[in-house]
mmCIF file of C-alpha atoms in Angstrom:
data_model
loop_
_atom_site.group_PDB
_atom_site.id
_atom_site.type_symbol
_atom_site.label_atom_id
_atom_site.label_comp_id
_atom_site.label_asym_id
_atom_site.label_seq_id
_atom_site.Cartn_x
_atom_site.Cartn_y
_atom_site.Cartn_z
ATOM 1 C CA UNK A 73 0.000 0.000 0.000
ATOM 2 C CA UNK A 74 0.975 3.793 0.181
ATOM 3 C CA UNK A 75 -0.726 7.139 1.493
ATOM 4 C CA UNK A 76 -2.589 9.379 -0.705
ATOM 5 C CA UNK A 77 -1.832 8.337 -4.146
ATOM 6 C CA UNK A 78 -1.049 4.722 -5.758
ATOM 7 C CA UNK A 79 -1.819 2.679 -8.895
ATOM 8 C CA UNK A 80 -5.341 3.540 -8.960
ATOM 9 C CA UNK A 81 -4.754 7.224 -9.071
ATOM 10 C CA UNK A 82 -6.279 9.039 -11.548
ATOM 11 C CA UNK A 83 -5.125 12.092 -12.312
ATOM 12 C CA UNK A 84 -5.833 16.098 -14.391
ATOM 13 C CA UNK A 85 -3.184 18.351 -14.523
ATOM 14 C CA UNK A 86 -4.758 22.128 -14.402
ATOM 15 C CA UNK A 87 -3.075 24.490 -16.434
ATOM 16 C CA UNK A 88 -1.515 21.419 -19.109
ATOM 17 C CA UNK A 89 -1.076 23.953 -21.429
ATOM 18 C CA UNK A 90 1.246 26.053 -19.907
ATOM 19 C CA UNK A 91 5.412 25.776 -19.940
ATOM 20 C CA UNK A 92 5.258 24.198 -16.517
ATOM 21 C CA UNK A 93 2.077 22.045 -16.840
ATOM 22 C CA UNK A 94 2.571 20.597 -19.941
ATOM 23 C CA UNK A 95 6.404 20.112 -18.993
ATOM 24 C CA UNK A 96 5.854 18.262 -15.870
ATOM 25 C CA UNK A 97 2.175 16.607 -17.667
ATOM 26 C CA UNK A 98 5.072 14.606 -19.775
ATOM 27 C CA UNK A 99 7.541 13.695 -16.918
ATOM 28 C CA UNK A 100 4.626 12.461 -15.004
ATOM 29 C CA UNK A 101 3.374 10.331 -18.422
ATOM 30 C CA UNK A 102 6.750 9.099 -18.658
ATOM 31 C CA UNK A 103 7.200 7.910 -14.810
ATOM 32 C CA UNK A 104 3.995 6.206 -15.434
ATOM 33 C CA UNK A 105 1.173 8.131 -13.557
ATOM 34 C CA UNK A 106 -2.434 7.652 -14.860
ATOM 35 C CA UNK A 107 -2.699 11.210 -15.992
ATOM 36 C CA UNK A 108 -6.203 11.380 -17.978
ATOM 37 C CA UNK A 109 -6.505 14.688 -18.561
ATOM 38 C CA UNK A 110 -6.177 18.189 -18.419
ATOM 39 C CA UNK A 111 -7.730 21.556 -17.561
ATOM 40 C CA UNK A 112 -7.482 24.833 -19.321
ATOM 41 C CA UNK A 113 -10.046 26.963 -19.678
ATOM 42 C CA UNK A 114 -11.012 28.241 -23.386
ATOM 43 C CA UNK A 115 -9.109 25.327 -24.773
ATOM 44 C CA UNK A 116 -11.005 22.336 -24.711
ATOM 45 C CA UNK A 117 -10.847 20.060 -27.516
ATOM 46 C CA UNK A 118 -6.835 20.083 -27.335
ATOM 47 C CA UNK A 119 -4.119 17.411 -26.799
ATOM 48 C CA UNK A 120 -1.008 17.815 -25.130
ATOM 49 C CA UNK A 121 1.298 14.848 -25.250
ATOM 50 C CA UNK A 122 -1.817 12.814 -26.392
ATOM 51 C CA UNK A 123 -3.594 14.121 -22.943
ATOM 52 C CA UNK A 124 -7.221 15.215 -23.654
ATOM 53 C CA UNK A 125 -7.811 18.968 -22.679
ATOM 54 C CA UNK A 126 -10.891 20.013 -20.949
ATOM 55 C CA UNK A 127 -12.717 23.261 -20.217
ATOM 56 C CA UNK A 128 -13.640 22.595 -17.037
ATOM 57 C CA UNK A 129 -12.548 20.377 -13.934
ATOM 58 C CA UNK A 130 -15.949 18.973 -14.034
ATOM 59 C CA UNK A 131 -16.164 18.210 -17.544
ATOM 60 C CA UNK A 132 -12.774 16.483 -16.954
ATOM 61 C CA UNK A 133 -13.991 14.400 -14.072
ATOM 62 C CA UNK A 134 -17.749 13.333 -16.091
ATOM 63 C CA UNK A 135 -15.478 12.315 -19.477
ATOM 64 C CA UNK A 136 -12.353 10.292 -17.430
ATOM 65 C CA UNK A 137 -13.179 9.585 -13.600
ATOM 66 C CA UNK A 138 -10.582 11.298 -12.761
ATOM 67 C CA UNK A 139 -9.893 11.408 -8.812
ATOM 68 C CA UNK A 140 -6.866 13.561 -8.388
ATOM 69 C CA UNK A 141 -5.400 16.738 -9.640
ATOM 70 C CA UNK A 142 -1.788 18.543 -9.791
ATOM 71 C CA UNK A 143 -2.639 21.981 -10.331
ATOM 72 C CA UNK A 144 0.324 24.119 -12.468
ATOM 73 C CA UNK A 145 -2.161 27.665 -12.392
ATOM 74 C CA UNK A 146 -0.466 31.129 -12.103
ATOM 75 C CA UNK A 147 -1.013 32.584 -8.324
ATOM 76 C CA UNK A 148 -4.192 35.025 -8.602
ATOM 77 C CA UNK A 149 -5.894 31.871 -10.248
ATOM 78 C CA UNK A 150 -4.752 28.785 -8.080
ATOM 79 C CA UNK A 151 -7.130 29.362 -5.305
ATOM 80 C CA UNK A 152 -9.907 29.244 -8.006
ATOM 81 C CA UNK A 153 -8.476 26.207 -9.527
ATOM 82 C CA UNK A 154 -8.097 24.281 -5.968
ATOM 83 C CA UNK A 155 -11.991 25.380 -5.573
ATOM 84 C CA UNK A 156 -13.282 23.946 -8.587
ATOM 85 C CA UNK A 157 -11.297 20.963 -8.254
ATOM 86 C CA UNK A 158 -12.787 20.403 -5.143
ATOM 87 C CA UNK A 159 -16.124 21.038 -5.962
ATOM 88 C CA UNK A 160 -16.298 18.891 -8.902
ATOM 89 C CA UNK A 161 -15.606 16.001 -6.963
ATOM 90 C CA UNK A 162 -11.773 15.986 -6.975
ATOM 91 C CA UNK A 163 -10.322 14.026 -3.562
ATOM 92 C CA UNK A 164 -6.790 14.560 -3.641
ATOM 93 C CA UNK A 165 -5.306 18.193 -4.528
ATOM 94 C CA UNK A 166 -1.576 18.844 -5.238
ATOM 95 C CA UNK A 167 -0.982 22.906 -5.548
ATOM 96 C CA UNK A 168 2.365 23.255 -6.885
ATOM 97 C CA UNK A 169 2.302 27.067 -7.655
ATOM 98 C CA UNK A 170 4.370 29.617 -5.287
ATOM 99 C CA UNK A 171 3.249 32.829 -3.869
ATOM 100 C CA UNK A 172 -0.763 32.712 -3.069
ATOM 101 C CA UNK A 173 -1.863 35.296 -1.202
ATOM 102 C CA UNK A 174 -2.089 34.705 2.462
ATOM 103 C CA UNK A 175 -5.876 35.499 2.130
ATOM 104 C CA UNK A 176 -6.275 32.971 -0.676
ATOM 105 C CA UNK A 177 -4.902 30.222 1.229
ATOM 106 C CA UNK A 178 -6.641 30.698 4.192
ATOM 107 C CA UNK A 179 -9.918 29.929 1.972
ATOM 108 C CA UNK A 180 -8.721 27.847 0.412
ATOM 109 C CA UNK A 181 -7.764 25.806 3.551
ATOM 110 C CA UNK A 182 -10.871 25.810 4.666
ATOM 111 C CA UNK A 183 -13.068 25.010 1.926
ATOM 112 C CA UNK A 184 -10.976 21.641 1.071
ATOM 113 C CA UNK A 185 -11.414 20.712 4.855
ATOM 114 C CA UNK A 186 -15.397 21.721 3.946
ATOM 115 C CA UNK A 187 -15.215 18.863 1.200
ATOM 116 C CA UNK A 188 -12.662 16.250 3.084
ATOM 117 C CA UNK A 189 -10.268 16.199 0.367
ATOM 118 C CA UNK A 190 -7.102 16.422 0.605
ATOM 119 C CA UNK A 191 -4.604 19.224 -0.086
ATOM 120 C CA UNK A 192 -1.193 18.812 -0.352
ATOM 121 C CA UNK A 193 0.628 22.038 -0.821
ATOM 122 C CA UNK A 194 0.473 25.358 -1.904
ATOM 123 C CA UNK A 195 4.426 25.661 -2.851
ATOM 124 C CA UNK A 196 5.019 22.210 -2.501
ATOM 125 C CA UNK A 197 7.190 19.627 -5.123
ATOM 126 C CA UNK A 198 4.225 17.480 -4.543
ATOM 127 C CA UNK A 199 4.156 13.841 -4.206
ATOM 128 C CA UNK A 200 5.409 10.352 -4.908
ATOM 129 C CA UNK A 201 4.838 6.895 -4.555
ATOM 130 C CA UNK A 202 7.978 5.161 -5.570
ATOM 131 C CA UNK A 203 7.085 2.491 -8.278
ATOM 132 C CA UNK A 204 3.165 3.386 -8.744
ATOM 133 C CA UNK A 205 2.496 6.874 -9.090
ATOM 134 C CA UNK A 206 3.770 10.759 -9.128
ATOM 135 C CA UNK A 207 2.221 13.831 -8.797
ATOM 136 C CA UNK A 208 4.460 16.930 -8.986
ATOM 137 C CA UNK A 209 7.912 18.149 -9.906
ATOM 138 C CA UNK A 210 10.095 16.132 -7.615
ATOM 139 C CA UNK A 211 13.242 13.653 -9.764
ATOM 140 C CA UNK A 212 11.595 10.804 -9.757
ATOM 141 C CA UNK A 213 14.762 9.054 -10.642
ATOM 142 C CA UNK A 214 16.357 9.216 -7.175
ATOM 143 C CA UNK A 215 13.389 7.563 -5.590
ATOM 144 C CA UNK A 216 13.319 3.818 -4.505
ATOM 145 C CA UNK A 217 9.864 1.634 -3.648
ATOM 146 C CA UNK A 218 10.152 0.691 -0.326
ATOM 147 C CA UNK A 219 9.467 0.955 3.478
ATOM 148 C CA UNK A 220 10.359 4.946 4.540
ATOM 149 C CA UNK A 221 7.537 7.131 4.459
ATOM 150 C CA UNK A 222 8.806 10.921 4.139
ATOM 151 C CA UNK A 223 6.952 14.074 5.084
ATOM 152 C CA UNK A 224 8.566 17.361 4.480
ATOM 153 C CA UNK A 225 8.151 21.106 4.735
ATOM 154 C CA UNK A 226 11.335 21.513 2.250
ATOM 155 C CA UNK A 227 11.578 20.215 -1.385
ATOM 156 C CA UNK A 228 15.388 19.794 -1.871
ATOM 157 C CA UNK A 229 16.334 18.256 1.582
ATOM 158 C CA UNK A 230 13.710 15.624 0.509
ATOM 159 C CA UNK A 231 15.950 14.970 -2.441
ATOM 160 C CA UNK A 232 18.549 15.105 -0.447
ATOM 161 C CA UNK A 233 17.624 12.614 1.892
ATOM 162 C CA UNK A 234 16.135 10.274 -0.578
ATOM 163 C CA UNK A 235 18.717 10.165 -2.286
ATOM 164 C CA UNK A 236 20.810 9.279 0.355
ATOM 165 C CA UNK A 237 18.364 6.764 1.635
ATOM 166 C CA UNK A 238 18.413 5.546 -2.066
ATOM 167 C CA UNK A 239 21.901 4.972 -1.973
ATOM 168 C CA UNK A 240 22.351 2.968 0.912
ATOM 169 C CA UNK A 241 19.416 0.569 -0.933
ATOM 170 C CA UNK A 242 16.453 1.498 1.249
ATOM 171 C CA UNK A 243 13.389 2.690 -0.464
ATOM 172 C CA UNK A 244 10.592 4.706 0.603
ATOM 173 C CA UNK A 245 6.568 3.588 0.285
ATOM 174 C CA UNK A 246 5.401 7.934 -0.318
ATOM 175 C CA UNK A 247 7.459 10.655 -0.001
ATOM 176 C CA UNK A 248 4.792 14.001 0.834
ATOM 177 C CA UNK A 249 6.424 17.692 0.356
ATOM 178 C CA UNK A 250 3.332 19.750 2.095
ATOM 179 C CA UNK A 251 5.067 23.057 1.725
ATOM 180 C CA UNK A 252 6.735 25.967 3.080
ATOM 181 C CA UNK A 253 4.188 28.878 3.122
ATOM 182 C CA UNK A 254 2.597 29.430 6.584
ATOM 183 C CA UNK A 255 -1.036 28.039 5.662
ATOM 184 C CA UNK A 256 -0.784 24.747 3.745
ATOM 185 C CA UNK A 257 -3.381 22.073 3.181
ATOM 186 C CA UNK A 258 -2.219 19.215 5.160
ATOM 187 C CA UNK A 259 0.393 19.263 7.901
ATOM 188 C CA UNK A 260 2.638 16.977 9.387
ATOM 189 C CA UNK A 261 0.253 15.377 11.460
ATOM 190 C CA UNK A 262 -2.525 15.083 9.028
ATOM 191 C CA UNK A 263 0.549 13.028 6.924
ATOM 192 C CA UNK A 264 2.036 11.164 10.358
ATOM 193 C CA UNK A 265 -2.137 9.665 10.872
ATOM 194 C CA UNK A 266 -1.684 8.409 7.761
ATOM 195 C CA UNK A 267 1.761 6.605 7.698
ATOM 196 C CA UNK A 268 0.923 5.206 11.330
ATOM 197 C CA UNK A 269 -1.950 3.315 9.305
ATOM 198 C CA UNK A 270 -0.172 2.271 6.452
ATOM 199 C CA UNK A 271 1.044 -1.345 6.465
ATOM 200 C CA UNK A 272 4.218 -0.665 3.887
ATOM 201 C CA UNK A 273 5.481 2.511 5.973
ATOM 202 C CA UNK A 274 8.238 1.014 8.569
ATOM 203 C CA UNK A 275 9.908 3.822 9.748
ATOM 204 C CA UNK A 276 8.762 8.019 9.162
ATOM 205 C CA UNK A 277 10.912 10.679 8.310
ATOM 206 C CA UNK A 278 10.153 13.956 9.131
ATOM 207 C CA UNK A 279 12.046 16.763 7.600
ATOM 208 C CA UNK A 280 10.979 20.271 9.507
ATOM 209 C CA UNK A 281 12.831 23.503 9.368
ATOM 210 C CA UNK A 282 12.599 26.980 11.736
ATOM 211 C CA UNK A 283 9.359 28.820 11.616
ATOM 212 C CA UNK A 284 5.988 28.385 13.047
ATOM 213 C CA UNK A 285 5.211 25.578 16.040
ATOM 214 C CA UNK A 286 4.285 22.844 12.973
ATOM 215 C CA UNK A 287 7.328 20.750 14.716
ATOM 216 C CA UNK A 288 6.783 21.150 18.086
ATOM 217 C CA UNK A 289 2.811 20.179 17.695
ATOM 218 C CA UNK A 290 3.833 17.201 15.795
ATOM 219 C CA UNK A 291 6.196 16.480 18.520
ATOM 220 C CA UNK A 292 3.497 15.599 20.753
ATOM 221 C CA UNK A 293 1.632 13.794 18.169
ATOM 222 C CA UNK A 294 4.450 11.247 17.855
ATOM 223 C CA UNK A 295 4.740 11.044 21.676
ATOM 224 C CA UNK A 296 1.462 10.293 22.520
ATOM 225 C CA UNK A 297 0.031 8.373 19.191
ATOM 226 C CA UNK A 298 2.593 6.823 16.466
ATOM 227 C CA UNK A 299 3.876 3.409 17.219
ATOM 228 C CA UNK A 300 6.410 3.211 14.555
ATOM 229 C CA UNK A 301 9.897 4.826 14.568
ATOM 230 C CA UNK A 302 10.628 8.399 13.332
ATOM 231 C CA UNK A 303 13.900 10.037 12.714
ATOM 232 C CA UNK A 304 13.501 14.029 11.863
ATOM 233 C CA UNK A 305 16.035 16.780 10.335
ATOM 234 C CA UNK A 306 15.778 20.158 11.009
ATOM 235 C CA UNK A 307 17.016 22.665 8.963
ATOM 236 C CA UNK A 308 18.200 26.360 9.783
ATOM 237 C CA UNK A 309 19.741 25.685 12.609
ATOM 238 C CA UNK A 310 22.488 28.588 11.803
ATOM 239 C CA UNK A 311 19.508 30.741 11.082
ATOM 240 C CA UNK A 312 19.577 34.438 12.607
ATOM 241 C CA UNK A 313 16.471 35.461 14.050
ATOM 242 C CA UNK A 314 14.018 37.420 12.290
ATOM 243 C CA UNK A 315 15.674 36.428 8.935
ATOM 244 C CA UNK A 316 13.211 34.630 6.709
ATOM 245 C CA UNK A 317 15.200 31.153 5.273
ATOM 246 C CA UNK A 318 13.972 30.606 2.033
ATOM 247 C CA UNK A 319 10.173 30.000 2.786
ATOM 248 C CA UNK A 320 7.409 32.176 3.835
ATOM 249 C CA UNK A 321 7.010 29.948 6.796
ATOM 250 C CA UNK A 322 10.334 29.794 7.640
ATOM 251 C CA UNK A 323 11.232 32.933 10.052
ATOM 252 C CA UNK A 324 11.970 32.577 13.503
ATOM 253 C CA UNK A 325 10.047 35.465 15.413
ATOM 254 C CA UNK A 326 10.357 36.500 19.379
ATOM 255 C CA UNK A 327 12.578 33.527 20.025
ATOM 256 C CA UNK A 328 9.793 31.015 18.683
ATOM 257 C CA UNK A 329 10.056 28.494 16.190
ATOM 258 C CA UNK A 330 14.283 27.838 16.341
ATOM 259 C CA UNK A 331 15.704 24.991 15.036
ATOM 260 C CA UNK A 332 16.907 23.945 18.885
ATOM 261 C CA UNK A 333 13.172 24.338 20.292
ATOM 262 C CA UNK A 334 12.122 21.521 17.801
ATOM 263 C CA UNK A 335 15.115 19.570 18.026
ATOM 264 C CA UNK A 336 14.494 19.511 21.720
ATOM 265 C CA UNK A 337 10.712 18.569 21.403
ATOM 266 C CA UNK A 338 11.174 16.058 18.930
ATOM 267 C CA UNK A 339 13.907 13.978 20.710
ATOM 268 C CA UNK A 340 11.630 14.477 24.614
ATOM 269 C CA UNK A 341 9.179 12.336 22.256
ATOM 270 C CA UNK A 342 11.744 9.820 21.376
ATOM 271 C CA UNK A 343 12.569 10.980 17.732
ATOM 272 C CA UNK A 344 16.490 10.883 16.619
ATOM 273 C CA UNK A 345 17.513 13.896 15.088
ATOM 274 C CA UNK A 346 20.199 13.853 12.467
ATOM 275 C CA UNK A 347 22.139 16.954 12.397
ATOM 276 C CA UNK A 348 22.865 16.357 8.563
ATOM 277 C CA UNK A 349 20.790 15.131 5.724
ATOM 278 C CA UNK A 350 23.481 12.219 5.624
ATOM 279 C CA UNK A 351 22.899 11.277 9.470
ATOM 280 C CA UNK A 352 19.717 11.199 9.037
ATOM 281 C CA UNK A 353 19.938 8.368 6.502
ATOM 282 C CA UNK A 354 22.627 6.821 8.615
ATOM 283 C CA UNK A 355 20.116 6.553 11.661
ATOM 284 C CA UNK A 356 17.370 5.250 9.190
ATOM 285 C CA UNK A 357 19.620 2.753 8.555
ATOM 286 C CA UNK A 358 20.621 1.927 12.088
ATOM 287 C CA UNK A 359 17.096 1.163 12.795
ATOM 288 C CA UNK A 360 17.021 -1.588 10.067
ATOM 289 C CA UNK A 361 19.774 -3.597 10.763
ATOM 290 C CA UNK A 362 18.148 -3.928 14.586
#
């Protein structure tokens, strides 16, 4: 098995016929996702890369089923886009585009919680299950099938770790970048619920960085609820305060939100903490050959 996405996935692409979405459209084709369609409005009756384009979402999900959507839409549209995915029946939302408006994503937020779908992202790579399906931007080709389940507010120290992991032959079962902006659709613990219930996740790793309490809440989620091991990284631990690191989310503000206040909550719940993307495959490891 795997979280969100597998085999059965069906998937749109909204916004095919733009550089990005028809770009990534093909990589996805090419790792072997189901993608079915795509979404752009004013030019239905297309085909990019053989892919069916579609007015509408729901004219996409009536002619192909679909059950899933990566959504490649500038930023004053993707909150639309996420809405009418949604509402046309969509369960599984991956927002790749950067720089919503706070405002947006706050509705946003809330209206895919209205509809219990799920909402990976804004600003996210997106996500993969090694070996059965890939929705997103991330290089597939580092990426192994396997047992690690990854969940991670930063897109290239998922890479990195992979990679690593990779390397040392252990795979991972999905790998789930939710995103650096401050309001995102799912958050580690709405991904940690689901790995804890998934019979091919082994071990978790959670990849957090400074910024917000997002650590530190799922901290105490571990502690009190997951039965299976988890190692974590967190990144900006040089970080200055008040200096924003890269993502929106990612400021430390009136002493809150440092890399050592996570660090320190995550290993009072029993987590090991690599100080390095390398260490933290090296622990992963650890834990398999006991």
């Amino acid at each position: 098995m795997a979280i969100i996405i597998d085999e059965n996935t069906k998937a749109i692409v909204q916004g095919i016929t733009g550089y990005q979405g028809s770009f990534h459209a093909k990589r996805m084709l090419d790792y072997g996702t189901n993608i079915v369609g795509g979404v752009t409005p004013g030019k239905g009756g297309m085909e990019v890369h053989g892919i069916p384009v579609f007015n509408t979402v729901k004219e996409a999900v009536e002619e192909t089923s679909a059950n899933a959507s990566v959504i490649f839409v500038p930023p004053a549209f993707a909150s639309d886009a996420v809405f009418e995915a949604v509402d046309s029946g969509i369960e599984v939302v991956v927002c790749i585009t950067e720089g919503i408006p706070v405002h947006d994503e706050l509705k946003l937020y809330w209206k895919v919680r209205e509809k219990n779908a799920v909402l990976i992202g804004p600003n996210c790579p997106g996500i993969i299950s090694p070996g059965k399906s890939h929705l997103g931007i991330m290089p597939y080709e580092i990426f192994k099938e396997g047992s690690v389940g990854i969940v991670s507010r930063s897109g290239t120290l998922t890479y990195q770790i992979a990679y690593n992991l990779t390397n040392f032959g252990i795979g991972q079962s999905t790998v789930v970048g939710i995103g650096g902006d401050r309001i995102i659709g799912s958050d580690f613990i709405d991904i940690l619920k689901k790995f804890e219930k998934d019979d091919q996740t082994e071990i978790v790793v959670l990849v957090g960085e400074i910024g917000g309490a997002d650590e530190e809440n799922a901290a105490e989620f571990i502690a009190s609820e997951m039965s299976k091991p988890v190692v974590g990284y967190i990144a900006g631990i040089t970080a200055p305060p008040g200096k924003r690191m890269g993502h929106a989310g990612a400021i430390i503000e009136g002493g809150k939100g440092t890399a050592e206040s996570k660090i320190k909550a995550l290993e009072k719940a029993g987590v090991r903490v690599g100080r390095t993307p390398f260490e933290v495959a090296e622990i992963v490891r650890d834990l398999y050959k006991k």
